[in-house]
Amino acid sequence: MLKKQTISHYKHQLKQKVKERSTKSMLYVFVYFPTVLIFLYLFFIHSPMYISESNFAVRSNDMNADAGGLGGLLALSAAPTSTVADAHIVQAYILSMDMLNHIQAQVDFVGHYSSRSRDIISRLSRNHTQEELLEFWHWAVSATYDMDKGFITVYVKAYTPEMAQTINKLILQNSEALVNQMNNRAHQDSIRLTKEEVTLAEERLAKARIALQGFRDGKELLDPQETAKKLEEVVASLEVAFASTQAELAATIQVKSKKNIHVVMLENKLKALKEQIAKEKSRLAGVNDNNETLSSVIGNYSQLVIEEQFAQEQLVKAMSTLESARIKAISQSRYIIPFQLPTLPDESLYPRPLLFSFFGFIGLLMSLGIISLVVAAIKDHVES
């Protein structure tokens, strides 16, 4: 019996030793050795890369324009909803294929990152697809929006400091171009309707003036109202002269005979004044060649004048509305404020062999532990 227990004890110890050796072997094969390979690759093979950083914010003219003191300070750390949305649009644009195409047109991005002088693992494949190129762009460029601070941070990794800074500068320039394009589109949309109103008012005023000028040319009257007013003044002055002459004649007859030359002259003058008054009154209420009375001409003329005045007032209001729309559009313009211009790195910060090797070691160790637990669970399930 004792002998069986001893044999069983040795078997158990043997299994334990085999298990320990197996565990050590797995650690060496799946953790230690890969970690050493990672370190050797990062330290000796991986091409050094340089990181350029920039920070900028999207702001609006109407953002806290009247805020002072504490409000002005808070404006630096809090953005309105509209500018937050614009910042997210700019962030998405930076990481988009459109931005990559613009960068490629301005600088040889693909040539720099796919150069055979770089290590084969980190460089861009020369036979890349569009999806692979965009994925590499996301690896080389990062753009994050800080909700608390209200600005976008852009990091660019490149194999030379100059290329990293150049790409970062181009990203900033293209982002500004996008914001300007958004401003122009918003301005055009906001003033398009008011411009149409101004155009309609100008056309209406032009038609009213043409109609008024045509009326004047056709009637050969510059201003029928003024003409009628002058005729009335002439009639009134003639009637005054007629009354004065009539009184003078009555006084003269009392002292002189009717055949007196002075009396005859006054009678002739009265007759002439009477005929002139009748003639002027006839002109005032008479009918022209088109069977139109002066009063009807004045009525038609007044309508044309009122139409011209109304069209002119409408044009003034439309132009005032257009100017207000332009001022409002300008006040709502967005623009980019760089807090930190793209930096020119003076040392390689990517990769970091020790740090990245440590992360790789932790990751491999955790993966091995999870796999071991899964395998042990399966064995227990099979044995049970």
Coordinates of N, CA and C in Angstrom, one line a residue, residues 159-355:
Y159 N 8.9 60.3 -41.7 CA 10.2 59.8 -41.6 C 11.3 60.9 -41.5
T160 N 10.9 62.2 -41.8 CA 11.8 63.3 -41.6 C 11.0 64.4 -40.9
P161 N 11.7 65.3 -40.1 CA 11.0 66.4 -39.4 C 10.4 67.3 -40.4
E162 N 11.0 67.6 -41.5 CA 10.5 68.6 -42.4 C 9.2 68.1 -43.1
M163 N 9.1 66.8 -43.4 CA 7.9 66.3 -44.0 C 6.8 66.3 -43.0
A164 N 7.0 66.0 -41.8 CA 6.0 66.0 -40.7 C 5.4 67.4 -40.6
Q165 N 6.3 68.4 -40.5 CA 5.8 69.8 -40.4 C 5.1 70.2 -41.6
T166 N 5.6 69.9 -42.8 CA 5.0 70.3 -44.1 C 3.6 69.7 -44.2
I167 N 3.4 68.5 -43.9 CA 2.1 67.9 -44.0 C 1.1 68.5 -43.0
N168 N 1.6 68.8 -41.8 CA 0.8 69.4 -40.8 C 0.4 70.8 -41.2
K169 N 1.3 71.6 -41.8 CA 1.0 72.9 -42.3 C -0.1 72.8 -43.4
L170 N 0.1 71.9 -44.3 CA -0.9 71.7 -45.4 C -2.3 71.3 -44.8
I171 N -2.3 70.5 -43.8 CA -3.6 70.2 -43.2 C -4.3 71.4 -42.6
L172 N -3.5 72.3 -42.0 CA -4.0 73.5 -41.4 C -4.5 74.4 -42.6
Q173 N -3.8 74.5 -43.6 CA -4.2 75.4 -44.8 C -5.4 74.9 -45.4
N174 N -5.5 73.6 -45.6 CA -6.7 73.0 -46.3 C -7.9 73.1 -45.4
S175 N -7.7 73.0 -44.1 CA -8.8 73.1 -43.1 C -9.3 74.6 -43.2
E176 N -8.4 75.5 -43.3 CA -8.9 76.9 -43.4 C -9.6 77.1 -44.7
A177 N -9.2 76.5 -45.8 CA -9.9 76.6 -47.1 C -11.3 76.0 -46.9
L178 N -11.4 74.9 -46.2 CA -12.8 74.3 -46.0 C -13.7 75.2 -45.3
V179 N -13.2 75.8 -44.2 CA -14.0 76.8 -43.4 C -14.4 78.0 -44.2
N180 N -13.5 78.5 -45.1 CA -13.8 79.6 -45.9 C -14.9 79.2 -47.0
Q181 N -14.8 78.0 -47.5 CA -15.8 77.5 -48.4 C -17.1 77.4 -47.7
M182 N -17.1 76.9 -46.5 CA -18.4 76.8 -45.7 C -19.0 78.2 -45.5
N183 N -18.1 79.2 -45.2 CA -18.5 80.6 -45.0 C -19.2 81.1 -46.3
N184 N -18.5 80.9 -47.4 CA -19.0 81.4 -48.7 C -20.3 80.8 -49.0
R185 N -20.5 79.5 -48.8 CA -21.7 78.8 -49.1 C -22.8 79.4 -48.2
A186 N -22.5 79.6 -46.9 CA -23.5 80.2 -46.0 C -23.9 81.6 -46.3
H187 N -22.9 82.4 -46.8 CA -23.1 83.8 -47.2 C -24.1 83.8 -48.4
Q188 N -23.8 82.9 -49.4 CA -24.6 82.9 -50.6 C -26.0 82.5 -50.3
D189 N -26.2 81.5 -49.4 CA -27.5 81.0 -49.1 C -28.3 82.1 -48.3
S190 N -27.6 82.8 -47.5 CA -28.3 83.8 -46.6 C -28.7 85.1 -47.4
I191 N -27.9 85.4 -48.4 CA -28.2 86.7 -49.1 C -28.8 86.4 -50.5
R192 N -29.0 85.2 -50.8 CA -29.6 84.8 -52.2 C -31.0 85.4 -52.3
L193 N -31.8 85.2 -51.3 CA -33.2 85.6 -51.4 C -33.3 87.1 -51.4
T194 N -32.5 87.8 -50.5 CA -32.5 89.2 -50.5 C -32.0 89.8 -51.8
K195 N -31.0 89.2 -52.4 CA -30.5 89.7 -53.7 C -31.6 89.6 -54.8
E196 N -32.4 88.5 -54.7 CA -33.5 88.4 -55.6 C -34.5 89.5 -55.4
E197 N -34.8 89.8 -54.2 CA -35.7 90.9 -53.9 C -35.2 92.2 -54.4
V198 N -33.9 92.5 -54.3 CA -33.3 93.7 -54.8 C -33.4 93.8 -56.3
T199 N -33.2 92.6 -57.0 CA -33.3 92.6 -58.4 C -34.7 92.9 -58.9
L200 N -35.7 92.3 -58.2 CA -37.1 92.5 -58.6 C -37.5 94.0 -58.3
A201 N -37.0 94.6 -57.2 CA -37.3 96.0 -57.0 C -36.6 96.9 -58.0
E202 N -35.4 96.6 -58.4 CA -34.7 97.3 -59.5 C -35.5 97.3 -60.8
E203 N -35.9 96.1 -61.1 CA -36.7 95.9 -62.4 C -38.0 96.7 -62.3
R204 N -38.7 96.7 -61.1 CA -39.9 97.4 -61.0 C -39.7 98.9 -61.1
L205 N -38.6 99.4 -60.5 CA -38.3 100.8 -60.5 C -38.0 101.2 -62.0
A206 N -37.2 100.4 -62.7 CA -36.9 100.7 -64.1 C -38.1 100.8 -64.9
K207 N -39.0 99.8 -64.8 CA -40.2 99.8 -65.5 C -41.1 101.1 -65.2
A208 N -41.2 101.5 -64.0 CA -41.9 102.6 -63.6 C -41.3 103.9 -64.2
R209 N -40.0 104.0 -64.2 CA -39.4 105.2 -64.8 C -39.5 105.2 -66.3
I210 N -39.5 104.1 -66.9 CA -39.7 104.0 -68.4 C -41.1 104.5 -68.7
A211 N -42.1 103.9 -67.9 CA -43.5 104.3 -68.1 C -43.7 105.8 -67.9
L212 N -43.1 106.3 -66.9 CA -43.3 107.8 -66.6 C -42.6 108.6 -67.7
Q213 N -41.4 108.2 -68.1 CA -40.8 109.0 -69.2 C -41.6 108.9 -70.5
G214 N -42.1 107.7 -70.8 CA -42.9 107.6 -72.0 C -44.2 108.4 -71.9
F215 N -44.8 108.5 -70.8 CA -46.0 109.3 -70.6 C -45.6 110.8 -70.8
R216 N -44.5 111.3 -70.3 CA -44.1 112.7 -70.5 C -43.9 113.0 -71.9
D217 N -43.1 112.0 -72.6 CA -42.8 112.3 -74.0 C -44.1 112.2 -74.8
G218 N -45.0 111.3 -74.5 CA -46.3 111.3 -75.3 C -47.2 112.5 -75.1
K219 N -47.3 113.0 -73.9 CA -48.2 114.1 -73.6 C -47.4 115.5 -73.8
E220 N -46.1 115.4 -74.0 CA -45.3 116.6 -74.1 C -45.5 117.5 -72.9
L221 N -45.6 116.9 -71.8 CA -45.7 117.6 -70.5 C -44.7 117.0 -69.6
L222 N -43.8 117.9 -69.0 CA -42.8 117.4 -68.0 C -43.5 117.0 -66.7
D223 N -44.5 117.8 -66.3 CA -45.2 117.5 -65.1 C -46.6 118.1 -65.2
P224 N -47.6 117.3 -65.6 CA -49.0 117.8 -65.7 C -49.5 118.5 -64.5
Q225 N -49.1 118.0 -63.3 CA -49.6 118.7 -62.1 C -49.1 120.1 -62.0
E226 N -47.8 120.3 -62.3 CA -47.2 121.6 -62.2 C -47.8 122.5 -63.3
T227 N -48.0 121.9 -64.5 CA -48.7 122.7 -65.6 C -50.0 123.2 -65.2
A228 N -50.8 122.3 -64.6 CA -52.2 122.7 -64.1 C -52.1 123.8 -63.0
K229 N -51.1 123.6 -62.2 CA -50.9 124.6 -61.1 C -50.6 126.0 -61.7
K230 N -49.7 126.0 -62.7 CA -49.4 127.3 -63.3 C -50.5 127.9 -64.1
L231 N -51.3 127.0 -64.7 CA -52.5 127.5 -65.4 C -53.5 128.1 -64.4
E232 N -53.7 127.5 -63.3 CA -54.6 128.1 -62.3 C -54.0 129.4 -61.8
E233 N -52.7 129.5 -61.6 CA -52.1 130.8 -61.2 C -52.3 131.9 -62.2
V234 N -52.2 131.5 -63.5 CA -52.4 132.4 -64.6 C -53.9 132.9 -64.6
V235 N -54.8 131.9 -64.5 CA -56.3 132.3 -64.5 C -56.6 133.2 -63.3
A236 N -56.0 132.9 -62.1 CA -56.2 133.7 -61.0 C -55.7 135.2 -61.1
S237 N -54.5 135.2 -61.7 CA -53.9 136.6 -62.0 C -54.7 137.4 -63.0
L238 N -55.2 136.7 -64.0 CA -56.1 137.3 -65.0 C -57.4 137.8 -64.4
E239 N -58.0 137.0 -63.6 CA -59.2 137.4 -62.9 C -59.0 138.6 -62.0
V240 N -57.8 138.6 -61.3 CA -57.5 139.8 -60.5 C -57.4 141.0 -61.4
A241 N -56.7 140.9 -62.5 CA -56.5 142.0 -63.4 C -57.9 142.4 -64.0
F242 N -58.7 141.4 -64.3 CA -60.0 141.7 -64.9 C -60.9 142.5 -63.9
A243 N -60.9 142.1 -62.6 CA -61.6 142.8 -61.6 C -61.1 144.2 -61.3
S244 N -59.7 144.4 -61.4 CA -59.1 145.7 -61.2 C -59.5 146.6 -62.3
T245 N -59.4 146.1 -63.5 CA -59.8 146.9 -64.7 C -61.2 147.3 -64.7
Q246 N -62.1 146.3 -64.3 CA -63.5 146.6 -64.3 C -63.8 147.7 -63.3
A247 N -63.1 147.7 -62.1 CA -63.4 148.8 -61.1 C -62.9 150.1 -61.6
E248 N -61.7 150.0 -62.4 CA -61.2 151.3 -62.9 C -62.1 151.9 -64.0
L249 N -62.7 151.0 -64.8 CA -63.6 151.4 -65.8 C -64.9 152.1 -65.2
A250 N -65.4 151.5 -64.1 CA -66.6 152.0 -63.5 C -66.3 153.4 -62.9
A251 N -65.1 153.6 -62.4 CA -64.7 154.9 -61.8 C -64.5 155.9 -62.9
T252 N -64.0 155.5 -64.0 CA -63.7 156.4 -65.1 C -65.0 156.9 -65.7
I253 N -65.9 156.0 -65.9 CA -67.2 156.4 -66.6 C -67.9 157.5 -65.8
Q254 N -67.7 157.4 -64.5 CA -68.4 158.4 -63.6 C -67.9 159.8 -63.9
V255 N -66.7 160.0 -64.4 CA -66.2 161.3 -64.6 C -65.9 161.7 -66.0
K256 N -66.0 160.7 -66.9 CA -65.8 160.9 -68.3 C -66.9 160.2 -69.1
S257 N -67.0 160.7 -70.3 CA -68.0 160.1 -71.2 C -67.6 158.7 -71.7
K258 N -68.5 158.0 -72.2 CA -68.2 156.6 -72.7 C -67.4 156.6 -74.0
K259 N -67.4 157.8 -74.6 CA -66.6 157.8 -75.9 C -65.2 158.3 -75.6
N260 N -64.9 158.5 -74.4 CA -63.6 159.0 -74.1 C -62.6 157.8 -74.4
I261 N -61.4 158.3 -74.9 CA -60.5 157.3 -75.4 C -60.0 156.4 -74.2
H262 N -59.9 156.9 -73.1 CA -59.4 156.1 -71.9 C -60.5 155.1 -71.6
V263 N -61.8 155.5 -71.7 CA -62.8 154.5 -71.4 C -62.8 153.4 -72.4
V264 N -62.6 153.8 -73.7 CA -62.6 152.8 -74.8 C -61.4 151.8 -74.5
M265 N -60.3 152.3 -74.1 CA -59.1 151.4 -73.9 C -59.4 150.5 -72.7
L266 N -60.1 151.0 -71.7 CA -60.4 150.1 -70.6 C -61.4 149.0 -71.0
E267 N -62.3 149.4 -71.8 CA -63.3 148.4 -72.3 C -62.6 147.3 -73.2
N268 N -61.7 147.8 -74.0 CA -61.0 146.8 -74.9 C -60.1 145.9 -74.0
K269 N -59.5 146.5 -73.0 CA -58.7 145.6 -72.1 C -59.6 144.6 -71.3
L270 N -60.8 145.0 -70.9 CA -61.7 144.1 -70.2 C -62.1 142.9 -71.2
K271 N -62.3 143.3 -72.4 CA -62.7 142.3 -73.4 C -61.6 141.3 -73.6
A272 N -60.4 141.8 -73.7 CA -59.2 141.0 -73.9 C -59.0 140.1 -72.7
L273 N -59.1 140.6 -71.5 CA -58.9 139.8 -70.3 C -59.9 138.7 -70.3
K274 N -61.2 139.1 -70.6 CA -62.3 138.1 -70.5 C -62.0 136.9 -71.5
E275 N -61.5 137.3 -72.7 CA -61.2 136.2 -73.7 C -60.0 135.4 -73.2
Q276 N -59.0 136.0 -72.6 CA -57.9 135.3 -72.2 C -58.2 134.4 -71.0
I277 N -59.1 134.9 -70.1 CA -59.5 134.0 -69.0 C -60.3 132.8 -69.6
A278 N -61.2 133.0 -70.5 CA -61.9 131.9 -71.1 C -61.0 130.9 -71.8
K279 N -60.0 131.5 -72.4 CA -59.0 130.6 -73.1 C -58.2 129.7 -72.2
E280 N -57.8 130.4 -71.1 CA -57.0 129.6 -70.1 C -57.8 128.6 -69.4
K281 N -59.0 129.0 -69.1 CA -59.9 128.0 -68.4 C -60.2 126.8 -69.3
S282 N -60.3 127.2 -70.6 CA -60.6 126.1 -71.6 C -59.4 125.1 -71.6
R283 N -58.2 125.7 -71.6 CA -57.0 124.9 -71.5 C -56.9 124.0 -70.3
L284 N -57.4 124.7 -69.2 CA -57.3 123.9 -67.9 C -58.3 122.8 -67.9
A285 N -59.5 122.9 -68.5 CA -60.5 121.9 -68.4 C -60.7 121.3 -69.8
G286 N -59.8 121.7 -70.7 CA -60.1 121.3 -72.1 C -59.7 119.8 -72.4
V287 N -59.9 119.5 -73.7 CA -59.7 118.1 -74.2 C -58.6 118.2 -75.2
N288 N -57.6 117.2 -75.1 CA -56.5 117.2 -76.1 C -56.9 116.4 -77.3
D289 N -55.9 116.1 -78.1 CA -56.2 115.3 -79.3 C -56.7 113.9 -79.1
N290 N -56.4 113.3 -77.9 CA -56.8 112.0 -77.6 C -58.1 112.0 -76.8
N291 N -58.8 113.1 -76.8 CA -60.0 113.3 -76.0 C -59.8 113.1 -74.5
E292 N -58.7 113.5 -74.0 CA -58.4 113.4 -72.6 C -58.4 114.8 -72.0
T293 N -59.0 114.9 -70.9 CA -59.0 116.2 -70.2 C -57.7 116.3 -69.4
L294 N -57.4 117.5 -69.0 CA -56.1 117.7 -68.2 C -56.2 117.0 -66.8
S295 N -57.4 116.9 -66.3 CA -57.6 116.3 -65.0 C -57.4 114.8 -65.1
S296 N -57.8 114.2 -66.2 CA -57.6 112.7 -66.4 C -56.1 112.5 -66.7
V297 N -55.4 113.4 -67.4 CA -54.0 113.3 -67.6 C -53.3 113.3 -66.3
I298 N -53.7 114.3 -65.4 CA -53.1 114.4 -64.1 C -53.3 113.2 -63.3
G299 N -54.5 112.6 -63.4 CA -54.8 111.4 -62.7 C -53.9 110.2 -63.1
N300 N -53.7 110.1 -64.4 CA -52.8 109.0 -64.9 C -51.4 109.3 -64.5
Y301 N -51.0 110.5 -64.6 CA -49.6 110.9 -64.2 C -49.4 110.6 -62.7
S302 N -50.3 110.9 -61.9 CA -50.2 110.7 -60.5 C -50.0 109.2 -60.2
Q303 N -50.7 108.4 -60.9 CA -50.6 106.9 -60.6 C -49.2 106.5 -61.0
L304 N -48.6 107.0 -62.1 CA -47.3 106.6 -62.5 C -46.3 107.2 -61.5
V305 N -46.5 108.4 -61.0 CA -45.5 108.9 -60.0 C -45.6 108.1 -58.7
I306 N -46.8 107.7 -58.3 CA -46.9 106.9 -57.1 C -46.3 105.6 -57.3
E307 N -46.4 105.0 -58.4 CA -45.8 103.7 -58.7 C -44.2 103.8 -58.7
E308 N -43.7 104.9 -59.2 CA -42.3 105.1 -59.2 C -41.8 105.3 -57.7
Q309 N -42.5 106.1 -57.0 CA -42.1 106.3 -55.6 C -42.2 105.0 -54.8
F310 N -43.2 104.2 -55.0 CA -43.4 103.0 -54.3 C -42.2 102.0 -54.7
A311 N -41.9 102.0 -56.0 CA -40.8 101.1 -56.4 C -39.5 101.5 -55.8
Q312 N -39.3 102.8 -55.7 CA -38.1 103.4 -55.1 C -38.0 103.0 -53.7
E313 N -39.1 103.2 -52.9 CA -39.1 102.8 -51.5 C -38.8 101.3 -51.3
Q314 N -39.4 100.5 -52.2 CA -39.2 99.1 -52.1 C -37.8 98.7 -52.4
L315 N -37.1 99.4 -53.3 CA -35.7 99.1 -53.6 C -34.9 99.5 -52.4
V316 N -35.2 100.7 -51.8 CA -34.4 101.1 -50.6 C -34.5 100.1 -49.5
K317 N -35.7 99.6 -49.3 CA -35.9 98.6 -48.2 C -35.2 97.3 -48.6
A318 N -35.3 96.9 -49.8 CA -34.6 95.6 -50.2 C -33.1 95.7 -50.1
M319 N -32.6 96.9 -50.4 CA -31.1 97.1 -50.3 C -30.7 97.1 -48.8
S320 N -31.6 97.7 -48.0 CA -31.3 97.7 -46.6 C -31.3 96.3 -46.0
T321 N -32.3 95.5 -46.4 CA -32.4 94.1 -46.0 C -31.2 93.3 -46.4
L322 N -30.7 93.6 -47.7 CA -29.5 92.9 -48.2 C -28.3 93.3 -47.4
E323 N -28.2 94.5 -47.1 CA -27.0 95.0 -46.3 C -27.0 94.3 -44.9
S324 N -28.2 94.3 -44.3 CA -28.4 93.6 -43.0 C -28.0 92.1 -43.1
A325 N -28.5 91.5 -44.2 CA -28.2 90.1 -44.3 C -26.7 89.9 -44.5
R326 N -26.0 90.8 -45.2 CA -24.6 90.6 -45.4 C -23.8 90.8 -44.0
I327 N -24.3 91.8 -43.3 CA -23.7 92.1 -42.0 C -23.9 90.8 -41.0
K328 N -25.1 90.3 -41.1 CA -25.4 89.1 -40.3 C -24.5 87.9 -40.7
A329 N -24.4 87.8 -42.0 CA -23.6 86.6 -42.5 C -22.1 86.8 -42.1
I330 N -21.6 88.0 -42.2 CA -20.2 88.3 -41.8 C -20.1 88.0 -40.3
S331 N -21.1 88.4 -39.5 CA -21.0 88.2 -38.0 C -21.0 86.8 -37.7
Q332 N -21.6 85.9 -38.5 CA -21.7 84.5 -38.2 C -20.6 83.7 -38.9
S333 N -19.6 84.4 -39.5 CA -18.5 83.7 -40.2 C -17.7 82.9 -39.2
R334 N -17.3 81.7 -39.7 CA -16.3 80.9 -38.9 C -14.9 81.1 -39.4
Y335 N -14.0 80.9 -38.5 CA -12.6 81.0 -38.9 C -11.8 80.2 -38.0
I336 N -10.6 79.8 -38.4 CA -9.7 79.0 -37.6 C -8.6 79.8 -36.9
I337 N -8.5 79.5 -35.6 CA -7.5 80.2 -34.8 C -6.4 79.2 -34.4
P338 N -5.2 79.3 -34.9 CA -4.2 78.4 -34.5 C -3.6 78.8 -33.1
F339 N -3.7 77.8 -32.2 CA -3.1 78.1 -30.9 C -1.7 77.6 -30.9
Q340 N -1.4 76.7 -31.7 CA 0.0 76.2 -31.8 C 0.3 75.8 -33.3
L341 N 1.1 76.5 -33.9 CA 1.5 76.3 -35.3 C 2.2 74.9 -35.4
P342 N 2.2 74.3 -36.6 CA 2.9 73.0 -36.7 C 4.3 73.1 -36.3
T343 N 4.7 72.2 -35.4 CA 6.1 72.2 -34.8 C 7.0 71.4 -35.8
L344 N 8.3 71.8 -35.7 CA 9.4 71.1 -36.4 C 10.1 70.2 -35.3
P345 N 9.8 68.9 -35.3 CA 10.4 68.1 -34.3 C 12.0 68.0 -34.4
D346 N 12.6 68.0 -33.3 CA 14.1 67.9 -33.4 C 14.6 66.5 -32.9
E347 N 13.7 65.6 -32.5 CA 14.2 64.2 -32.2 C 13.0 63.3 -32.5
S348 N 13.4 62.0 -32.7 CA 12.4 61.0 -33.0 C 11.7 60.5 -31.8
L349 N 10.4 60.6 -31.8 CA 9.6 60.2 -30.7 C 8.8 58.9 -31.0
Y350 N 9.0 58.4 -32.2 CA 8.3 57.2 -32.6 C 9.2 56.3 -33.4
P351 N 9.3 55.0 -33.1 CA 8.7 54.3 -31.9 C 9.6 54.5 -30.7
R352 N 9.0 54.1 -29.5 CA 9.8 54.1 -28.3 C 10.0 52.6 -27.9
P353 N 11.2 52.1 -28.2 CA 11.4 50.6 -28.1 C 11.1 50.1 -26.7
L354 N 11.6 50.7 -25.6 CA 11.3 50.2 -24.3 C 9.9 50.2 -23.9
L355 N 9.2 51.3 -24.2 CA 7.8 51.4 -23.8 C 6.9 50.5 -24.7

